[in-house]
Coordinates of C-alpha atoms in Angstrom, one line a residue:
M21 CA -82.5 -147.9 110.5
V22 CA -82.8 -150.8 108.3
T23 CA -84.5 -149.2 105.7
G24 CA -82.2 -146.3 105.6
A25 CA -79.1 -148.8 105.5
T26 CA -80.8 -150.8 102.6
G27 CA -81.6 -147.3 100.7
S28 CA -77.9 -146.4 101.2
R29 CA -76.6 -149.6 100.0
R30 CA -78.8 -149.3 97.0
E31 CA -77.4 -145.9 96.3
T32 CA -74.0 -147.4 96.6
Y33 CA -74.6 -150.1 94.1
R34 CA -76.4 -147.4 91.7
W35 CA -73.0 -145.4 91.9
L36 CA -70.9 -148.6 91.2
Y37 CA -73.2 -149.3 88.3
S38 CA -72.6 -146.0 86.9
F39 CA -69.1 -147.0 86.0
V40 CA -70.2 -150.3 84.5
R41 CA -73.1 -148.9 82.2
P42 CA -70.9 -147.0 79.8
N43 CA -69.1 -150.3 79.3
L44 CA -72.1 -152.5 78.8
P45 CA -71.7 -153.2 75.1
A46 CA -68.2 -154.4 75.7
L47 CA -69.1 -156.5 78.5
I48 CA -71.9 -158.0 76.2
V49 CA -69.1 -158.9 73.7
V50 CA -67.1 -160.4 76.7
L51 CA -70.3 -162.4 77.7
C52 CA -71.0 -163.7 74.1
L53 CA -67.6 -164.8 73.6
S54 CA -67.6 -166.5 76.8
L55 CA -70.9 -168.2 76.0
L56 CA -69.6 -169.3 72.7
A57 CA -66.6 -170.8 74.3
S58 CA -68.6 -172.6 76.9
A59 CA -71.0 -174.0 74.1
L60 CA -68.1 -175.5 72.3
G61 CA -67.1 -177.2 75.7
L62 CA -70.6 -178.5 76.1
A63 CA -70.2 -180.4 72.9
Q64 CA -67.2 -182.3 74.1
P65 CA -68.7 -184.8 76.5
Y66 CA -71.2 -185.8 73.9
L67 CA -68.7 -186.2 71.4
T68 CA -66.8 -188.4 73.8
K69 CA -70.0 -190.6 74.1
L70 CA -70.3 -191.0 70.4
L71 CA -66.5 -191.8 70.1
I72 CA -66.8 -194.6 72.7
D73 CA -70.3 -196.0 71.7
R74 CA -70.0 -195.7 67.9
G75 CA -66.3 -196.0 67.7
L76 CA -64.5 -198.1 70.3
V77 CA -67.5 -200.4 71.2
A78 CA -68.7 -200.6 67.6
G79 CA -65.0 -201.1 66.3
D80 CA -65.4 -198.5 63.7
F81 CA -62.0 -196.7 63.3
S82 CA -63.1 -194.4 60.7
A83 CA -65.7 -193.0 63.3
I84 CA -62.9 -192.6 65.9
V85 CA -60.7 -190.6 63.5
T86 CA -63.6 -188.5 62.4
L87 CA -64.7 -187.7 65.9
A88 CA -61.3 -187.2 67.3
L89 CA -60.6 -184.5 64.6
V90 CA -64.0 -182.8 65.2
M91 CA -62.9 -182.7 69.0
L92 CA -59.6 -181.3 68.3
G93 CA -61.0 -178.7 65.9
L94 CA -63.5 -177.5 68.3
A95 CA -60.9 -177.3 71.1
V96 CA -58.6 -175.2 69.0
V97 CA -61.5 -172.9 68.0
G98 CA -62.5 -172.6 71.4
A99 CA -59.1 -171.8 72.6
G100 CA -59.0 -169.0 70.0
I101 CA -62.2 -167.7 71.3
A102 CA -61.0 -167.7 74.9
T103 CA -58.0 -165.7 74.0
L104 CA -59.8 -163.2 72.3
N105 CA -62.4 -163.0 74.9
R106 CA -59.6 -162.6 77.8
W107 CA -58.2 -159.6 75.5
H108 CA -61.6 -157.9 75.6
Y109 CA -62.3 -158.4 79.3
V110 CA -58.7 -157.2 80.5
S111 CA -59.7 -154.0 78.3
V112 CA -63.3 -153.4 79.7
S113 CA -62.3 -154.3 83.3
G114 CA -59.2 -151.8 83.1
R115 CA -61.4 -148.9 81.7
I116 CA -63.9 -149.6 84.7
L117 CA -61.1 -149.9 87.3
F118 CA -59.4 -146.7 86.2
A119 CA -62.5 -144.9 86.0
I120 CA -63.5 -145.9 89.7
R121 CA -60.1 -144.9 90.8
A122 CA -60.0 -141.7 89.1
H123 CA -63.6 -140.7 90.5
I124 CA -62.3 -141.2 93.9
Y125 CA -59.2 -139.4 93.3
R126 CA -60.9 -136.2 92.0
H127 CA -63.2 -136.4 95.1
L128 CA -60.1 -136.5 97.2
Q129 CA -58.8 -133.4 95.4
T130 CA -61.9 -131.5 96.8
L131 CA -61.2 -132.4 100.3
S132 CA -59.7 -129.8 102.7
P133 CA -56.3 -130.2 104.4
S134 CA -57.7 -131.5 107.8
Y135 CA -59.0 -134.7 105.9
F136 CA -55.4 -135.6 105.0
T137 CA -53.9 -134.6 108.4
R138 CA -56.5 -137.1 110.1
T139 CA -56.2 -139.8 107.9
R140 CA -53.1 -142.0 107.3
S141 CA -51.6 -142.0 103.8
G142 CA -50.8 -145.6 103.9
D143 CA -54.3 -146.5 104.4
L144 CA -55.6 -144.2 101.7
M145 CA -53.0 -145.9 99.4
A146 CA -54.4 -149.4 100.5
R147 CA -57.9 -148.2 99.6
L148 CA -57.1 -146.4 96.3
D149 CA -55.1 -149.7 95.2
G150 CA -56.4 -153.0 96.7
D151 CA -59.9 -152.1 97.9
I152 CA -61.0 -150.3 94.6
A153 CA -59.4 -153.3 92.6
E154 CA -61.5 -155.8 94.7
V155 CA -64.7 -153.6 94.0
Q156 CA -64.0 -153.4 90.2
R157 CA -63.4 -157.3 90.2
F158 CA -66.9 -157.9 91.7
A159 CA -68.6 -155.3 89.5
T160 CA -67.6 -157.0 86.4
D161 CA -66.7 -160.6 87.3
S162 CA -70.0 -161.2 89.3
A163 CA -72.4 -159.9 86.6
L164 CA -70.3 -162.1 83.9
A165 CA -70.0 -165.0 86.3
L166 CA -73.8 -164.9 87.1
V167 CA -75.0 -164.9 83.6
N168 CA -72.5 -167.2 82.1
G169 CA -72.8 -169.6 84.9
V170 CA -76.7 -170.0 84.8
I171 CA -76.6 -170.4 81.0
V172 CA -73.7 -172.9 81.2
L173 CA -75.3 -174.8 84.2
A174 CA -78.7 -174.8 82.3
G175 CA -76.9 -176.4 79.3
A176 CA -75.1 -179.0 81.2
L177 CA -78.2 -180.0 83.1
T178 CA -80.2 -180.3 79.9
F179 CA -77.8 -182.7 78.7
M180 CA -77.5 -184.4 82.1
V181 CA -81.3 -184.9 82.3
L182 CA -81.5 -186.1 78.7
L183 CA -78.7 -188.6 79.3
S184 CA -80.2 -189.8 82.7
P185 CA -82.8 -188.2 84.9
L186 CA -82.0 -190.5 88.0
L187 CA -78.4 -189.8 87.9
S188 CA -79.2 -186.2 87.7
L189 CA -81.1 -186.3 90.8
I190 CA -78.3 -188.2 92.7
A191 CA -75.6 -185.8 91.6
F192 CA -77.3 -182.9 93.1
A193 CA -78.6 -184.6 96.3
L194 CA -75.8 -182.9 98.4
L195 CA -76.4 -179.4 97.1
P196 CA -78.5 -178.1 100.1
L197 CA -75.2 -179.0 102.2
H198 CA -73.3 -176.6 100.1
V199 CA -75.9 -173.8 100.7
V200 CA -76.0 -174.5 104.6
F201 CA -72.2 -174.5 104.9
L202 CA -71.8 -171.2 102.9
R203 CA -74.4 -169.5 105.3
V204 CA -72.5 -170.5 108.1
V205 CA -69.2 -169.4 107.0
R206 CA -70.1 -166.2 105.2
P207 CA -70.3 -163.9 108.1
R208 CA -67.1 -165.3 109.6
I209 CA -65.1 -164.5 106.3
E210 CA -66.7 -160.9 106.1
L211 CA -65.4 -160.1 109.8
S212 CA -62.0 -161.7 109.2
L213 CA -61.7 -159.7 106.0
R214 CA -62.3 -156.4 107.9
D215 CA -59.7 -157.2 110.2
L216 CA -57.3 -158.4 107.6
R217 CA -57.8 -155.1 105.5
A218 CA -57.3 -152.8 108.6
Q219 CA -53.9 -154.9 109.5
A220 CA -52.9 -154.5 105.7
S221 CA -53.6 -150.7 105.9
G222 CA -51.5 -150.4 109.1
L223 CA -48.5 -151.9 107.4
S224 CA -48.9 -149.7 104.4
S225 CA -49.1 -146.8 106.6
F226 CA -45.9 -147.9 108.5
F227 CA -44.0 -148.1 105.3
Y228 CA -45.1 -144.8 104.0
D229 CA -44.4 -143.0 107.1
T230 CA -41.0 -144.5 108.1
L231 CA -39.5 -144.3 104.6
Q232 CA -40.3 -140.8 104.4
A233 CA -38.6 -140.2 107.8
M234 CA -35.6 -142.6 107.3
K235 CA -33.1 -139.8 107.9
L236 CA -34.8 -138.9 111.3
I237 CA -34.8 -142.7 112.3
Q238 CA -31.2 -143.0 111.5
S239 CA -30.2 -139.6 113.2
V240 CA -31.8 -140.6 116.5
G241 CA -31.0 -144.3 116.5
A242 CA -34.3 -145.7 116.2
E243 CA -33.7 -148.4 113.5
R244 CA -34.1 -151.1 116.1
R245 CA -37.2 -149.7 117.6
E246 CA -39.0 -149.2 114.3
A247 CA -37.8 -152.8 113.1
E248 CA -39.2 -154.3 116.2
R249 CA -42.6 -152.3 115.7
L250 CA -42.5 -153.8 112.0
D251 CA -42.4 -157.1 113.5
G252 CA -45.3 -156.6 115.6
L253 CA -47.4 -155.3 112.8
Q254 CA -46.3 -158.2 110.7
A255 CA -47.1 -160.6 113.4
R256 CA -50.5 -159.3 113.9
Y257 CA -51.2 -159.2 110.1
F258 CA -49.8 -162.8 109.6
G259 CA -52.2 -164.0 112.4
R260 CA -55.2 -162.4 110.3
L261 CA -53.9 -163.6 107.1
R262 CA -53.6 -167.0 108.3
H263 CA -57.1 -167.2 109.8
Q264 CA -58.5 -165.6 106.7
Q265 CA -56.6 -168.2 104.6
M266 CA -57.9 -171.1 106.6
L267 CA -61.6 -169.9 106.2
D268 CA -61.0 -169.4 102.5
Q269 CA -59.5 -173.1 102.6
A270 CA -62.5 -174.3 104.4
A271 CA -64.7 -172.5 101.9
S272 CA -63.3 -174.1 99.0
V273 CA -62.1 -177.6 100.3
I274 CA -65.4 -178.6 102.2
P275 CA -67.8 -177.7 99.2
G276 CA -65.2 -179.7 97.0
L277 CA -65.7 -182.7 99.3
F278 CA -69.3 -182.4 98.7
T279 CA -68.9 -182.3 95.0
L280 CA -66.5 -185.3 95.2
A281 CA -69.1 -187.2 97.1
G282 CA -71.8 -186.6 94.5
V283 CA -69.6 -187.6 91.9
A284 CA -68.7 -190.7 93.7
L285 CA -72.3 -191.6 94.1
V286 CA -72.8 -191.0 90.4
F287 CA -70.0 -193.5 89.5
V288 CA -71.6 -196.1 91.9
A289 CA -75.1 -195.7 90.5
G290 CA -74.1 -195.4 87.0
G291 CA -71.5 -198.3 87.3
A292 CA -74.4 -200.5 88.4
M293 CA -76.5 -199.4 85.4
V294 CA -73.9 -200.0 83.1
I295 CA -73.3 -203.4 84.6
D296 CA -77.1 -204.1 84.1
K297 CA -76.9 -203.1 80.5
T298 CA -79.4 -200.4 81.3
M299 CA -76.8 -197.6 80.3
T300 CA -74.0 -197.5 77.8
L301 CA -70.3 -196.8 78.9
G302 CA -70.2 -193.9 76.8
T303 CA -73.3 -192.5 78.3
L304 CA -71.7 -192.8 81.7
I305 CA -68.6 -191.0 80.6
A306 CA -70.3 -188.2 78.8
F307 CA -72.8 -187.7 82.1
T308 CA -69.7 -187.3 84.2
G309 CA -68.2 -184.9 81.8
Y310 CA -71.3 -182.8 82.0
L311 CA -71.5 -183.2 85.7
T312 CA -67.8 -181.8 85.9
R313 CA -69.1 -178.8 83.7
A314 CA -71.9 -178.2 85.9
V315 CA -70.1 -178.2 89.1
G316 CA -67.7 -175.2 88.0
P317 CA -70.8 -173.1 87.5
V318 CA -72.5 -174.2 90.5
N319 CA -69.3 -173.5 92.7
T320 CA -69.3 -170.1 91.1
L321 CA -72.9 -169.2 91.9
L322 CA -72.4 -170.4 95.5
G323 CA -69.1 -168.6 95.5
L324 CA -70.9 -165.2 94.5
Y325 CA -72.6 -165.3 97.9
V326 CA -69.1 -165.1 99.6
A327 CA -67.8 -162.9 97.1
L328 CA -70.3 -160.3 97.6
K329 CA -69.5 -160.0 101.3
R330 CA -65.8 -160.0 100.4
A331 CA -66.5 -157.1 97.9
Q332 CA -68.7 -155.3 100.6
V333 CA -65.9 -154.9 102.9
S334 CA -63.8 -153.2 100.3
L335 CA -66.7 -151.2 99.1
D336 CA -67.4 -149.9 102.5
R337 CA -63.8 -148.7 102.8
V338 CA -64.2 -146.9 99.4
E339 CA -67.4 -145.4 100.5
E340 CA -65.9 -143.9 103.6
I341 CA -63.7 -141.8 101.2
R342 CA -66.6 -141.0 98.6
H343 CA -68.8 -139.9 101.6
A344 CA -66.2 -137.5 103.2
R345 CA -67.5 -134.0 102.5
P346 CA -65.3 -131.2 101.6
D347 CA -65.3 -128.2 103.9
V348 CA -65.7 -125.7 100.9
C349 CA -67.6 -126.3 97.7
Q350 CA -67.5 -124.7 94.5
P351 CA -70.2 -121.9 94.1
S352 CA -73.1 -123.0 91.7
A353 CA -72.6 -119.8 89.6
P354 CA -69.0 -118.5 90.3
E355 CA -68.2 -114.9 89.8
A356 CA -65.1 -113.4 88.0
L357 CA -63.0 -110.8 89.6
P358 CA -63.7 -107.4 88.3
A359 CA -61.5 -106.0 85.7
G360 CA -58.3 -104.4 86.7
A361 CA -58.4 -106.1 90.1
G362 CA -55.7 -105.0 92.2
G363 CA -55.8 -107.5 95.2
T364 CA -57.3 -105.7 98.1
I365 CA -58.2 -108.1 100.8
E366 CA -60.9 -107.3 103.6
L367 CA -61.4 -109.4 106.6
I368 CA -64.7 -108.5 108.2
G369 CA -65.5 -109.8 111.5
V370 CA -63.7 -113.1 110.7
S371 CA -64.0 -116.1 113.3
F372 CA -63.0 -119.8 112.7
A373 CA -62.6 -122.9 114.6
Y374 CA -61.6 -126.2 112.9
P375 CA -64.4 -129.0 112.2
G376 CA -65.1 -130.8 115.5
E377 CA -63.3 -128.3 117.6
E378 CA -64.7 -125.7 119.9
T379 CA -61.6 -123.5 120.4
Q380 CA -61.7 -120.5 118.3
V381 CA -58.4 -119.9 116.2
L382 CA -59.5 -116.5 114.9
T383 CA -62.2 -114.4 116.8
D384 CA -64.1 -111.4 115.1
T385 CA -60.9 -110.4 113.5
S386 CA -61.0 -107.5 110.9
A387 CA -58.3 -105.9 108.6
V388 CA -57.6 -104.3 105.2
F389 CA -54.7 -105.2 103.2
P390 CA -54.8 -102.6 100.3
A391 CA -54.0 -103.4 96.7
G392 CA -50.4 -103.4 96.0
A393 CA -49.5 -103.1 99.8
K394 CA -46.7 -105.1 101.5
V395 CA -48.2 -106.4 104.7
A396 CA -46.2 -108.1 107.4
I397 CA -48.0 -110.5 109.7
A398 CA -46.1 -111.7 113.0
G399 CA -47.4 -114.1 115.6
L400 CA -46.2 -116.8 118.0
S401 CA -46.5 -120.4 116.9
G402 CA -50.0 -121.5 117.0
A403 CA -51.5 -118.1 116.9
G404 CA -53.4 -118.9 113.7
K405 CA -51.1 -117.6 111.0
S406 CA -51.3 -120.9 108.9
T407 CA -55.1 -120.8 109.5
L408 CA -55.5 -117.4 108.2
I409 CA -53.5 -118.4 105.1
D410 CA -55.9 -121.2 104.5
L411 CA -58.7 -119.0 104.7
L412 CA -57.3 -116.7 102.3
Q413 CA -56.9 -119.6 99.7
R414 CA -60.6 -120.7 100.7
H415 CA -59.4 -124.2 102.1
Y416 CA -61.9 -123.5 104.7
D417 CA -64.7 -120.9 105.0
P418 CA -65.1 -118.6 108.2
G419 CA -67.5 -119.8 110.7
A420 CA -68.5 -116.3 110.9
G421 CA -67.7 -112.9 109.1
R422 CA -66.5 -112.6 105.5
I423 CA -63.3 -112.2 103.6
L424 CA -63.4 -110.2 100.3
L425 CA -61.0 -110.0 97.5
D426 CA -61.5 -106.8 95.6
G427 CA -65.0 -106.5 96.9
T428 CA -66.0 -109.9 96.1
D429 CA -66.8 -112.5 98.9
L430 CA -64.2 -115.5 98.4
G431 CA -67.2 -118.0 98.5
R432 CA -68.7 -116.4 95.4
L433 CA -65.3 -116.9 93.4
D434 CA -64.4 -120.0 91.3
L435 CA -62.1 -122.1 93.5
A436 CA -59.4 -122.7 90.8
A437 CA -59.2 -119.1 89.6
L438 CA -59.0 -117.9 93.4
R439 CA -56.2 -120.2 94.3
R440 CA -54.3 -119.4 91.2
K441 CA -54.7 -115.5 92.1
V442 CA -53.5 -116.3 95.5
A443 CA -50.2 -118.0 95.5
V444 CA -48.7 -119.4 98.9
V445 CA -44.9 -120.2 99.5
S446 CA -44.4 -121.8 102.7
Q447 CA -41.7 -122.9 104.9
E448 CA -42.7 -126.7 104.2
T449 CA -41.9 -126.7 100.5
L450 CA -43.6 -129.3 98.5
L451 CA -41.9 -130.7 95.5
L452 CA -42.9 -133.6 93.2
S453 CA -40.9 -136.4 91.6
G454 CA -39.8 -135.2 88.3
S455 CA -37.2 -132.7 86.9
V456 CA -36.4 -129.1 88.2
A457 CA -38.0 -127.6 85.1
E458 CA -41.1 -129.7 85.7
N459 CA -41.4 -128.6 89.2
L460 CA -40.7 -124.9 88.1
R461 CA -43.6 -125.2 85.5
Y462 CA -46.0 -126.9 87.9
A463 CA -48.2 -123.9 88.4
A464 CA -47.7 -122.6 85.0
P465 CA -47.3 -125.7 82.5
E466 CA -47.5 -123.2 79.5
A467 CA -44.4 -121.4 80.5
S468 CA -41.6 -121.1 77.9
D469 CA -38.1 -122.3 78.7
G470 CA -37.1 -118.4 78.7
E471 CA -39.8 -117.6 81.3
V472 CA -38.6 -120.6 83.5
R473 CA -35.0 -119.5 83.3
R474 CA -35.9 -115.7 84.2
A475 CA -38.0 -117.0 87.2
A476 CA -35.2 -119.2 88.3
E477 CA -32.7 -116.2 88.1
M478 CA -34.8 -114.1 90.1
A479 CA -35.4 -116.6 92.8
A480 CA -31.5 -117.5 92.9
V481 CA -32.4 -120.9 91.6
S482 CA -30.1 -120.8 88.7
T483 CA -27.1 -120.6 91.1
F484 CA -27.3 -124.1 92.1
V485 CA -29.2 -125.6 89.1
D486 CA -26.4 -124.8 86.7
A487 CA -24.2 -127.1 88.9
L488 CA -26.6 -129.9 88.6
P489 CA -25.6 -132.8 86.4
E490 CA -28.3 -132.3 83.8
G491 CA -29.1 -128.8 84.7
Y492 CA -33.0 -128.0 84.5
E493 CA -33.8 -131.6 83.4
T494 CA -32.1 -133.2 86.4
E495 CA -34.4 -135.4 88.3
L496 CA -35.2 -134.4 91.8
G497 CA -36.4 -137.7 93.0
T498 CA -39.1 -138.3 95.8
R499 CA -40.3 -134.9 97.2
G500 CA -37.0 -133.4 95.8
L501 CA -35.2 -134.5 99.0
R502 CA -31.7 -134.6 97.1
L503 CA -31.8 -130.7 97.4
S504 CA -31.4 -128.5 100.5
G505 CA -34.4 -127.0 102.5
G506 CA -33.2 -123.6 101.1
Q507 CA -32.9 -124.7 97.5
R508 CA -36.4 -126.3 97.6
Q509 CA -37.7 -123.2 99.0
R510 CA -36.2 -121.1 96.2
I511 CA -37.8 -123.4 93.6
A512 CA -41.1 -122.7 95.3
I513 CA -40.5 -118.9 95.0
A514 CA -39.6 -119.2 91.3
R515 CA -43.0 -121.3 90.8
A516 CA -44.8 -118.6 92.3
I517 CA -43.3 -116.1 90.0
L518 CA -44.2 -118.0 86.8
Q519 CA -47.9 -118.4 88.5
D520 CA -47.9 -114.6 88.3
P521 CA -50.7 -114.3 91.1
L522 CA -52.6 -111.1 92.2
V523 CA -51.7 -111.8 95.8
L524 CA -48.4 -113.5 96.9
I525 CA -48.2 -114.7 100.5
L526 CA -44.7 -115.8 102.0
D527 CA -44.9 -118.1 104.9
E528 CA -41.5 -118.0 106.4
A529 CA -40.7 -118.9 102.7
T530 CA -36.9 -118.1 103.0
S531 CA -36.1 -119.7 106.5
G532 CA -33.6 -122.0 104.8
V533 CA -31.6 -119.7 102.8
D534 CA -28.6 -117.5 103.9
T535 CA -29.2 -113.7 104.5
E536 CA -27.4 -112.6 101.5
T537 CA -29.6 -114.8 99.2
E538 CA -32.6 -113.7 101.1
E539 CA -31.9 -110.3 100.5
A540 CA -31.5 -110.9 96.8
V541 CA -34.7 -112.9 96.6
R542 CA -36.5 -110.0 98.5
R543 CA -35.4 -107.3 96.0
A544 CA -36.4 -109.8 93.1
L545 CA -39.8 -110.2 94.5
D546 CA -40.4 -106.6 95.4
T547 CA -39.4 -105.7 91.6
V548 CA -41.6 -108.5 90.1
F549 CA -44.6 -108.0 92.4
S550 CA -44.4 -104.2 92.7
G551 CA -48.1 -102.9 92.6
R552 CA -49.3 -106.5 93.8
T553 CA -50.2 -107.3 97.2
R554 CA -47.6 -109.3 99.3
I555 CA -48.3 -110.7 102.6
V556 CA -45.1 -111.7 104.6
V557 CA -45.9 -114.1 107.4
G558 CA -43.1 -115.1 110.1
H559 CA -40.2 -113.7 112.3
R560 CA -37.5 -112.9 109.8
S561 CA -37.2 -109.2 109.3
T562 CA -35.5 -109.1 106.0
M563 CA -38.4 -110.3 103.7
A564 CA -40.7 -107.9 105.7
E565 CA -38.4 -105.0 105.2
D566 CA -40.2 -101.9 104.0
A567 CA -43.5 -103.3 104.9
D568 CA -46.4 -100.8 104.4
L569 CA -48.5 -102.4 107.0
V570 CA -47.5 -104.6 110.0
F571 CA -50.0 -106.6 112.2
E572 CA -49.6 -109.1 115.0
L573 CA -51.9 -112.0 115.4
V574 CA -52.6 -112.2 119.2
G575 CA -55.6 -113.9 120.8
G576 CA -57.3 -114.8 117.3
R577 CA -57.2 -111.0 116.3
L578 CA -55.0 -109.1 113.9
I579 CA -53.5 -106.1 115.9
A580 CA -52.2 -103.3 113.8
R581 CA -48.5 -102.1 114.6
D582 CA -46.6 -99.1 113.6
P583 CA -44.3 -100.2 110.7
V584 CA -41.6 -97.6 111.5
Q585 CA -41.4 -98.7 115.2
E586 CA -41.3 -102.5 114.1
R587 CA -38.3 -101.6 111.8
T588 CA -36.5 -99.7 114.6
P589 CA -34.0 -101.7 116.4
A590 CA -34.4 -101.8 120.1
P591 CA -31.9 -99.8 122.1

C-alpha cells in the first residue's frame, strides 16, 4: 500500500511539473535575477567591514565617502534588479496558476451531472480558488526558494568561514534544534490545515447556497435561522483558524528564538575576540551581517519542510477533482452522422441505474421515435423522464441496451456534435450573467442580429425584451433572476431555435407561460421544426397537441398510447 501511495504521489508531482516545464526558461530568468540581486546583497557586509576598518578606524575620510557611494550604488542597482525580477515572477507564476486552473475546469466540464449534484458548489469554488493558488505557489516558489536559498546560504557561509571559522561553528550550534522542532510541529500543522480548509469550504458553500436562495429565506422567515447557522459555522471556523494561527506562530517564533540565541552567542564570543584584539570590529560587524543573510535561507529551507505539507493538503483536495472520472467518454474515433440524417431515435432494451445505486430507473425499455415525428412522453414525477433525456444527450450511458440516432450508437458519436444535434429546453431554465442577446446566442455565437431577432419573435421573447431599458443589450444579472420564469423559458426556446438541432426536446418547457403564449410558441416551433424530431415531455396538453406518438413512462418502460384517445377529453 505504501508503494502504491508513493507511486500515486510521484504521478501527482509529475502532473504538477507538466505545468512548470513549459515555463522553465522564464523561471530560470527569475532565478538568475534573484541570484544577481542576492550577490549584490552579499557584497554589502564586506563593504561595511572595509568602511569601518579602513575608513572610520583608520581615519580616512575619502575611503569612507568612496565606500559609502559604492554601497549606495550597489543598493540602487539591486533594487532595480529586484523590481524587474518581481515583474517576471508575477508573469510566470500567473501563467502556471491559470494553466492549472484551466486544466481542472476543463476536466470538470467532462463530468456528468451527478458529480455536481453530490458536490457542493461552494466547496468546488474553494478548491478552484484557494487550493489551486496554494499548489501554484508551492510549485513555483519552492523550487526558486530551494535553489536561491542554497546558493545564497553557500555564499554567506563562505564569507563567514573566511572571516571566522570559530564564530561560524558557534552561529549554527543550535541548528539541530530547529530541525527537531519542525519535525514535531509539521504533522500538527498538516492536520490543522485539513480541518481549516474543510471549515472554509463549508463557509463558502453556505454563502453560495443561501445567496442563491435569499428570496426563499425571506419568504419563509428563515433569516434568523440562517444567520444563527452562519454564526455556528463561523465559530467553528474561527476556532480552527485560531488553532492554525497559533501553530504558525510557534513555527515562526520558536525558530526565531533559536536564531536570536545563536546571534547572541556570536556577539558574546566575537565581542571577547574584539576586546582581546584577535578580531577587528569591522570583521565582527561584517560577520553578523553575513549571519543575518544566512539565517534567511536557513529558515526558508527549513520552512519548505512545513510548506510541503501545507501544499500537500491543497494538492490532495485538487487531486480529488482531477481523479473524478466522467460517466461517459469521448470515443477514440468518433463517427459522423450519415448525410441527410433525419433524427430517428431508437431505444433497444435500455436499462439504467445511477452510479452507486441498485434501483433501476429504466428497465429493458424499447421504442422508436421516427424522424420528423412529434412524440409526447408522460409520466409521474420520478418515473425517469429526466433520466431518459440525459441518456439521449449522453450525459450517461445505458447500463444495458443501446440508443441509436439515425442508426448510429450514441456512444460512437462525437459528444459535442451529438449534444448540438439534440437540444433540450427544460423547466429549470439556466441563464448566464450577461445581456439578453448574449444568452440567446449562447448555443450559436455566430448568429447574426437578424437571426437573433427572428428566433426571439418565434419564441415570444420580443414581447418583453422591447420593453427592457436597453432592449437586447439589457444585462440580466446573476442567472437571469430579474426575469420571470416564463420569460427565462422563452429565452431558452429561442436559444434552441438558433441552435438549429436535429432533435428538439421540450421538458415542461412552457410551464411558466400563459396558455395564449404557449399556443403561439407551439405553432412557431411546429413550423420551424417541421420535419425534425420533437419530443415533448410533461403533463401540459397544449405543447403535445397533434403528437404523432404518445408514450407513458411506467415502471421504467415506455408504454405506447393511442394519440387519438390521449387527445379525446374524458366524458
